[in-house]
CSV table of C-alpha atoms in Angstrom, one decimal:
chain,number,residue,atom,x,y,z
A,1,MET,CA,27.2,-12.5,-16.7
A,2,LYS,CA,27.4,-16.4,-16.2
A,3,ASN,CA,25.6,-18.6,-18.5
A,4,TRP,CA,23.8,-21.5,-16.7
A,5,ASN,CA,23.4,-24.6,-18.7
A,6,ASP,CA,22.8,-27.2,-16.0
A,7,THR,CA,19.0,-27.1,-16.0
A,8,GLN,CA,18.8,-30.1,-13.6
A,9,HIS,CA,19.9,-27.7,-10.6
A,10,LEU,CA,18.4,-24.4,-12.2
A,11,GLU,CA,15.8,-22.7,-10.2
A,12,PHE,CA,13.6,-19.5,-10.8
A,13,LEU,CA,12.6,-17.0,-8.0
A,14,LEU,CA,8.8,-16.1,-8.2
A,15,LEU,CA,8.8,-12.8,-6.4
A,16,GLY,CA,4.9,-13.0,-5.9
A,17,LEU,CA,2.5,-10.2,-5.0
A,18,ALA,CA,3.9,-9.2,-1.6
A,19,GLU,CA,7.0,-9.0,0.4
A,20,ASN,CA,5.5,-8.0,3.9
A,21,PRO,CA,4.9,-11.1,5.9
A,22,LYS,CA,1.6,-9.8,7.2
A,23,LEU,CA,0.5,-9.0,3.9
A,24,GLN,CA,1.4,-12.7,2.8
A,25,ALA,CA,-0.7,-14.0,5.6
A,26,LEU,CA,-3.7,-11.8,4.4
A,27,LEU,CA,-2.9,-12.9,0.7
A,28,PHE,CA,-2.7,-16.6,1.8
A,29,GLY,CA,-6.2,-16.6,3.1
A,30,LEU,CA,-7.7,-14.6,0.4
A,31,LEU,CA,-6.4,-16.6,-2.3
A,32,MET,CA,-7.2,-19.8,-0.6
A,33,SER,CA,-10.7,-18.6,-0.3
A,34,MET,CA,-10.8,-17.5,-3.9
A,35,TYR,CA,-9.5,-20.7,-5.1
A,36,LEU,CA,-12.1,-22.8,-3.2
A,37,VAL,CA,-14.9,-20.6,-4.7
A,38,ILE,CA,-13.6,-21.2,-8.2
A,39,VAL,CA,-13.2,-24.9,-7.7
A,40,LEU,CA,-16.6,-25.5,-6.1
A,41,GLY,CA,-18.6,-22.8,-8.2
A,42,ASN,CA,-17.4,-24.3,-11.4
A,43,LEU,CA,-17.7,-28.0,-10.2
A,44,LEU,CA,-21.4,-27.1,-9.3
A,45,ILE,CA,-22.1,-25.8,-12.8
A,46,ILE,CA,-20.4,-29.2,-14.3
A,47,LEU,CA,-22.5,-31.2,-11.9
A,48,ALA,CA,-25.6,-29.3,-12.7
A,49,VAL,CA,-25.3,-29.8,-16.3
A,50,ILE,CA,-24.5,-33.4,-16.2
A,51,SER,CA,-27.3,-34.2,-13.7
A,52,ASP,CA,-30.0,-32.3,-15.4
A,53,SER,CA,-31.2,-33.7,-18.7
A,54,HIS,CA,-33.0,-30.1,-19.5
A,55,LEU,CA,-29.4,-29.0,-19.8
A,56,HIS,CA,-28.1,-31.4,-22.4
A,57,THR,CA,-27.9,-28.7,-25.0
A,58,PRO,CA,-25.1,-27.5,-27.0
A,59,MET,CA,-25.0,-24.1,-24.9
A,60,TYR,CA,-24.5,-26.0,-21.4
A,61,PHE,CA,-22.0,-28.5,-23.0
A,62,PHE,CA,-19.7,-25.8,-23.9
A,63,LEU,CA,-20.4,-24.0,-20.4
A,64,SER,CA,-19.4,-27.1,-18.5
A,65,ASN,CA,-16.2,-27.4,-20.7
A,66,LEU,CA,-15.5,-23.7,-19.8
A,67,SER,CA,-16.0,-24.4,-16.1
A,68,PHE,CA,-13.6,-27.6,-16.2
A,69,VAL,CA,-11.2,-25.4,-18.1
A,70,ASP,CA,-11.4,-22.7,-15.5
A,71,ILE,CA,-10.6,-25.2,-12.6
A,72,CYS,CA,-7.5,-26.2,-14.5
A,73,PHE,CA,-6.5,-22.9,-15.5
A,74,THR,CA,-6.4,-21.5,-11.8
A,75,SER,CA,-4.9,-24.8,-10.6
A,76,THR,CA,-1.7,-24.1,-12.7
A,77,THR,CA,-0.8,-21.0,-10.6
A,78,ILE,CA,-2.8,-20.8,-7.3
A,79,PRO,CA,-1.7,-23.8,-5.6
A,80,LYS,CA,2.0,-23.3,-6.1
A,81,MET,CA,1.6,-19.6,-4.9
A,82,LEU,CA,0.0,-20.9,-1.8
A,83,VAL,CA,2.8,-23.5,-1.2
A,84,ASN,CA,5.4,-20.8,-1.7
A,85,ILE,CA,3.6,-18.5,0.7
A,86,GLN,CA,3.1,-21.2,3.5
A,87,THR,CA,6.8,-22.5,3.1
A,88,GLN,CA,8.3,-18.8,2.8
A,89,SER,CA,9.9,-20.1,-0.1
A,90,LYS,CA,10.0,-18.5,-3.7
A,91,ALA,CA,11.7,-21.1,-5.7
A,92,ILE,CA,10.5,-23.1,-8.6
A,93,SER,CA,12.4,-25.6,-10.6
A,94,TYR,CA,13.4,-25.1,-14.2
A,95,ALA,CA,11.2,-28.4,-15.0
A,96,GLY,CA,8.3,-26.9,-12.8
A,97,CYS,CA,8.4,-23.6,-14.5
A,98,ILE,CA,8.4,-25.1,-18.0
A,99,THR,CA,5.6,-27.3,-16.9
A,100,GLN,CA,3.6,-24.3,-15.5
A,101,ILE,CA,4.3,-22.4,-18.8
A,102,HIS,CA,2.9,-25.4,-20.8
A,103,PHE,CA,-0.3,-25.8,-18.9
A,104,PHE,CA,-0.9,-22.1,-18.3
A,105,VAL,CA,-0.8,-21.7,-22.2
A,106,ILE,CA,-3.0,-24.8,-22.8
A,107,PHE,CA,-5.8,-23.5,-20.4
A,108,ALA,CA,-5.6,-19.9,-21.3
A,109,GLU,CA,-5.9,-20.7,-25.0
A,110,LEU,CA,-8.7,-23.2,-24.3
A,111,ASP,CA,-10.6,-20.4,-22.5
A,112,ILE,CA,-10.4,-18.3,-25.6
A,113,PHE,CA,-11.2,-21.0,-28.0
A,114,LEU,CA,-14.4,-22.1,-25.8
A,115,LEU,CA,-15.4,-18.5,-25.5
A,116,THR,CA,-15.5,-18.2,-29.2
A,117,VAL,CA,-17.2,-21.5,-30.0
A,118,MET,CA,-19.9,-20.2,-27.5
A,119,ALA,CA,-20.3,-17.2,-29.3
A,120,TYR,CA,-20.9,-19.1,-32.5
A,121,ASP,CA,-23.4,-21.3,-30.7
A,122,ARG,CA,-25.2,-18.0,-29.6
A,123,TYR,CA,-25.0,-16.6,-33.2
A,124,VAL,CA,-26.7,-19.8,-34.6
A,125,ALA,CA,-29.2,-19.6,-31.8
A,126,ILE,CA,-30.3,-16.1,-32.5
A,127,CYS,CA,-29.7,-15.6,-36.4
A,128,GLN,CA,-30.7,-19.1,-37.4
A,129,PRO,CA,-33.2,-20.5,-34.7
A,130,LEU,CA,-34.9,-22.8,-36.9
A,131,HIS,CA,-31.8,-24.5,-38.0
A,132,TYR,CA,-30.3,-24.5,-34.7
A,133,MET,CA,-30.4,-28.2,-33.7
A,134,VAL,CA,-29.5,-29.2,-37.1
A,135,VAL,CA,-26.4,-27.0,-37.3
A,136,MET,CA,-25.2,-27.5,-33.7
A,137,ASN,CA,-25.6,-31.1,-33.6
A,138,HIS,CA,-23.5,-33.3,-31.0
A,139,GLN,CA,-21.0,-34.4,-33.4
A,140,LEU,CA,-20.1,-30.8,-34.4
A,141,CYS,CA,-20.0,-29.8,-30.6
A,142,VAL,CA,-17.8,-32.5,-29.8
A,143,MET,CA,-15.7,-31.8,-32.9
A,144,LEU,CA,-15.4,-28.0,-31.9
A,145,VAL,CA,-14.0,-28.9,-28.5
A,146,LEU,CA,-11.6,-31.5,-29.5
A,147,VAL,CA,-10.3,-28.9,-32.0
A,148,SER,CA,-10.0,-26.3,-29.3
A,149,TRP,CA,-8.0,-28.9,-27.1
A,150,VAL,CA,-5.7,-29.9,-30.0
A,151,GLY,CA,-5.0,-26.3,-31.1
A,152,SER,CA,-4.4,-25.3,-27.4
A,153,PHE,CA,-1.9,-28.4,-26.9
A,154,LEU,CA,0.2,-27.7,-30.0
A,155,HIS,CA,0.4,-23.9,-29.2
A,156,ALA,CA,1.6,-24.9,-25.7
A,157,ILE,CA,4.1,-27.4,-27.1
A,158,LEU,CA,5.3,-24.7,-29.4
A,159,GLN,CA,5.9,-21.9,-26.7
A,160,SER,CA,7.5,-24.6,-24.4
A,161,LEU,CA,10.2,-26.0,-26.9
A,162,MET,CA,10.9,-22.4,-27.7
A,163,VAL,CA,11.9,-21.7,-23.8
A,164,LEU,CA,13.6,-24.9,-23.9
A,165,GLN,CA,16.1,-23.6,-26.4
A,166,LEU,CA,17.1,-20.7,-24.4
A,167,SER,CA,20.0,-20.3,-22.1
A,168,PHE,CA,19.7,-18.6,-18.6
A,169,CYS,CA,22.2,-16.6,-16.5
A,170,THR,CA,22.4,-15.6,-12.9
A,171,ASP,CA,19.4,-13.2,-13.0
A,172,LEU,CA,16.6,-15.7,-12.4
A,173,GLU,CA,14.2,-13.7,-10.4
A,174,ILE,CA,10.8,-13.4,-12.1
A,175,PRO,CA,8.7,-10.3,-10.8
A,176,HIS,CA,5.4,-12.3,-11.0
A,177,PHE,CA,3.5,-15.1,-8.9
A,178,PHE,CA,3.8,-17.6,-11.7
A,179,CYS,CA,6.2,-18.5,-14.6
A,180,GLU,CA,4.6,-16.1,-17.1
A,181,LEU,CA,6.0,-16.8,-20.5
A,182,ASN,CA,7.0,-13.2,-21.4
A,183,GLN,CA,8.8,-12.8,-18.0
A,184,VAL,CA,10.7,-16.1,-18.2
A,185,VAL,CA,11.9,-15.5,-21.8
A,186,HIS,CA,13.3,-12.1,-20.9
A,187,ARG,CA,15.3,-13.7,-17.9
A,188,ALA,CA,17.3,-15.6,-20.7
A,189,CYS,CA,20.9,-14.5,-21.5
A,190,SER,CA,20.7,-15.9,-25.1
A,191,ASP,CA,19.1,-14.2,-28.0
A,192,THR,CA,15.3,-14.1,-27.5
A,193,PHE,CA,14.2,-12.3,-30.9
A,194,LEU,CA,12.7,-15.7,-32.3
A,195,ASN,CA,10.8,-16.3,-29.0
A,196,ASP,CA,9.4,-12.7,-28.9
A,197,LEU,CA,8.5,-13.0,-32.6
A,198,VAL,CA,6.5,-16.3,-32.1
A,199,ILE,CA,4.8,-14.8,-28.9
A,200,TYR,CA,3.5,-11.8,-30.8
A,201,ILE,CA,2.4,-13.7,-33.9
A,202,THR,CA,0.5,-16.4,-31.8
A,203,ALA,CA,-1.0,-13.6,-29.7
A,204,PHE,CA,-2.2,-11.8,-32.9
A,205,LEU,CA,-3.6,-15.0,-34.6
A,206,LEU,CA,-4.7,-16.8,-31.6
A,207,GLY,CA,-5.9,-14.1,-29.4
A,208,GLY,CA,-7.0,-11.4,-32.1
A,209,GLY,CA,-8.5,-14.1,-34.5
A,210,PRO,CA,-10.9,-15.4,-31.9
A,211,LEU,CA,-11.7,-11.9,-30.6
A,212,THR,CA,-12.7,-10.8,-34.5
A,213,GLY,CA,-14.8,-13.7,-34.5
A,214,ILE,CA,-16.7,-13.0,-31.2
A,215,LEU,CA,-17.3,-9.2,-32.4
A,216,TYR,CA,-18.5,-10.5,-35.9
A,217,SER,CA,-20.9,-12.9,-34.1
A,218,TYR,CA,-22.3,-10.3,-31.8
A,219,CYS,CA,-22.8,-7.8,-34.8
A,220,LYS,CA,-24.8,-10.0,-36.5
A,221,MET,CA,-26.6,-11.1,-33.3
A,222,VAL,CA,-27.5,-7.3,-32.6
A,223,SER,CA,-28.7,-6.9,-36.2
A,224,SER,CA,-31.1,-9.9,-35.6
A,225,ILE,CA,-32.3,-8.7,-32.3
A,226,ARG,CA,-32.9,-5.3,-33.6
A,227,ALA,CA,-35.2,-6.8,-36.4
A,228,ILE,CA,-37.5,-8.3,-33.6
A,229,SER,CA,-40.6,-6.5,-33.4
A,230,SER,CA,-41.9,-7.1,-29.9
A,231,THR,CA,-40.0,-5.9,-27.0
A,232,GLN,CA,-40.4,-9.2,-25.1
A,233,GLY,CA,-38.9,-11.0,-28.0
A,234,LYS,CA,-35.9,-8.6,-27.9
A,235,TYR,CA,-35.5,-9.1,-24.4
A,236,LYS,CA,-35.7,-12.8,-24.6
A,237,ALA,CA,-33.1,-13.1,-27.5
A,238,PHE,CA,-30.6,-10.7,-25.6
A,239,SER,CA,-30.9,-12.5,-22.3
A,240,THR,CA,-29.6,-15.7,-24.1
A,241,CYS,CA,-26.2,-14.0,-24.8
A,242,ALA,CA,-26.0,-11.6,-21.9
A,243,SER,CA,-24.0,-14.0,-19.5
A,244,HIS,CA,-21.6,-14.9,-22.4
A,245,LEU,CA,-21.1,-11.3,-23.3
A,246,SER,CA,-20.3,-10.4,-19.7
A,247,VAL,CA,-17.8,-13.2,-19.5
A,248,VAL,CA,-16.2,-12.4,-22.9
A,249,SER,CA,-15.9,-8.6,-21.8
A,250,LEU,CA,-14.3,-9.6,-18.2
A,251,PHE,CA,-11.9,-12.0,-19.7
A,252,TYR,CA,-10.7,-10.1,-22.7
A,253,GLY,CA,-10.9,-6.7,-21.0
A,254,THR,CA,-8.8,-7.9,-18.0
A,255,SER,CA,-6.2,-9.8,-20.0
A,256,LEU,CA,-5.8,-7.1,-22.8
A,257,GLY,CA,-5.3,-4.4,-20.0
A,258,VAL,CA,-2.6,-6.2,-18.4
A,259,TYR,CA,-0.7,-6.8,-21.7
A,260,LEU,CA,-1.4,-3.4,-23.0
A,261,SER,CA,-0.1,-1.9,-19.8
A,262,SER,CA,3.0,-4.0,-19.8
A,263,ALA,CA,3.8,-2.4,-23.1
A,264,VAL,CA,4.0,1.0,-21.7
A,265,THR,CA,5.1,0.4,-18.0
A,266,GLN,CA,8.0,-0.9,-16.4
A,267,ASN,CA,6.4,-1.7,-13.1
A,268,SER,CA,6.3,-5.4,-12.9
A,269,HIS,CA,4.8,-5.6,-9.6
A,270,SER,CA,1.7,-3.5,-10.9
A,271,ILE,CA,1.4,-5.9,-14.0
A,272,ALA,CA,1.5,-9.1,-11.6
A,273,THR,CA,-1.2,-7.5,-9.5
A,274,ALA,CA,-3.2,-6.7,-12.4
A,275,SER,CA,-2.9,-10.3,-13.8
A,276,VAL,CA,-4.9,-11.4,-10.8
A,277,MET,CA,-7.9,-10.0,-12.5
A,278,TYR,CA,-7.9,-12.5,-15.5
A,279,THR,CA,-6.1,-15.5,-13.9
A,280,VAL,CA,-8.1,-15.7,-10.7
A,281,VAL,CA,-11.0,-13.1,-10.5
A,282,THR,CA,-12.4,-14.0,-13.8
A,283,PRO,CA,-12.7,-17.7,-13.3
A,284,MET,CA,-14.1,-17.0,-9.9
A,285,LEU,CA,-17.0,-14.8,-11.2
A,286,ASN,CA,-18.0,-17.0,-14.1
A,287,PRO,CA,-20.0,-19.4,-12.2
A,288,PHE,CA,-22.0,-16.4,-10.6
A,289,ILE,CA,-22.5,-14.8,-13.9
A,290,TYR,CA,-23.9,-17.8,-15.3
A,291,SER,CA,-26.0,-18.9,-12.5
A,292,LEU,CA,-27.4,-15.6,-11.4
A,293,ARG,CA,-28.6,-14.6,-14.8
A,294,ASN,CA,-29.7,-18.1,-15.8
A,295,LYS,CA,-33.2,-19.8,-14.6
A,296,ASP,CA,-32.3,-23.1,-16.2
A,297,ILE,CA,-28.9,-23.2,-14.2
A,298,LYS,CA,-30.7,-21.9,-11.2
A,299,SER,CA,-33.3,-24.7,-11.4
A,300,ALA,CA,-30.7,-27.3,-11.9
A,301,LEU,CA,-28.5,-26.3,-8.9
A,302,ARG,CA,-31.9,-26.4,-6.8
A,303,ARG,CA,-32.8,-29.8,-7.9
A,304,LEU,CA,-29.2,-31.1,-7.4
A,305,CYS,CA,-29.1,-29.7,-3.6
A,306,GLU,CA,-32.6,-31.4,-3.2
A,307,LYS,CA,-31.2,-34.6,-4.3
A,308,HIS,CA,-28.6,-34.4,-1.6
């Protein structure tokens, strides 16, 4: 097998989700519609939080950051796929692939970190309500978001540098609709043991660690809610974290489902199709989950529409 070191002319082929031209036309329309919903829906959440002083609280500060990250997260994959479908091309340059990996890792990790931070925010609100504004002060909120950005950036730099050390051969077809880290690593013809080790360790620490924190927070919240005597009080306490719990379940459920299934099946096309759930569907549903279940967001959106 030929070893290819001239990365300047190296190209990967993204096989995408469908080969049939008719299906590709349908896929283009569907993905374009979903992308517009993601951008507009999350942008409305951001504008509502910025424009309404009632929403200048830690919970909505984190929510607006999550909405921004979701727009960026989907923008690393969908636009390139739409261009490839429109131009009937599957190619992505080596530099483009590394760049896509880098930004995908940043925003995927940011999603995880922000969901964890939001779980901590809900934990303080429910378990320590009298100290909430003291604990969740503005400085801490900004620091938590800043640490999330720095941590995600450093993780992305690590993974990108690890891929840059690999040599690639003539087998450059990626059975996915974007340069998914694991798929790209397994296209290399050099030894990938260290890359695989880093991927699994970081997945365990940066994926499993936050999930443990989220589960611990919710265990504490459930205990506190159960201790509330009135039914109305229990409902009010639960309603403050119901939207977040829905988003966490959707994101972790779909992403874990994809990566666990990839460990037991060799059907790459099925894995790529399932990946649409956490890369496209979850960011699209987030604005609906937070707006439909939240009176404050609905009121802010109504006032925002009335202004214009």
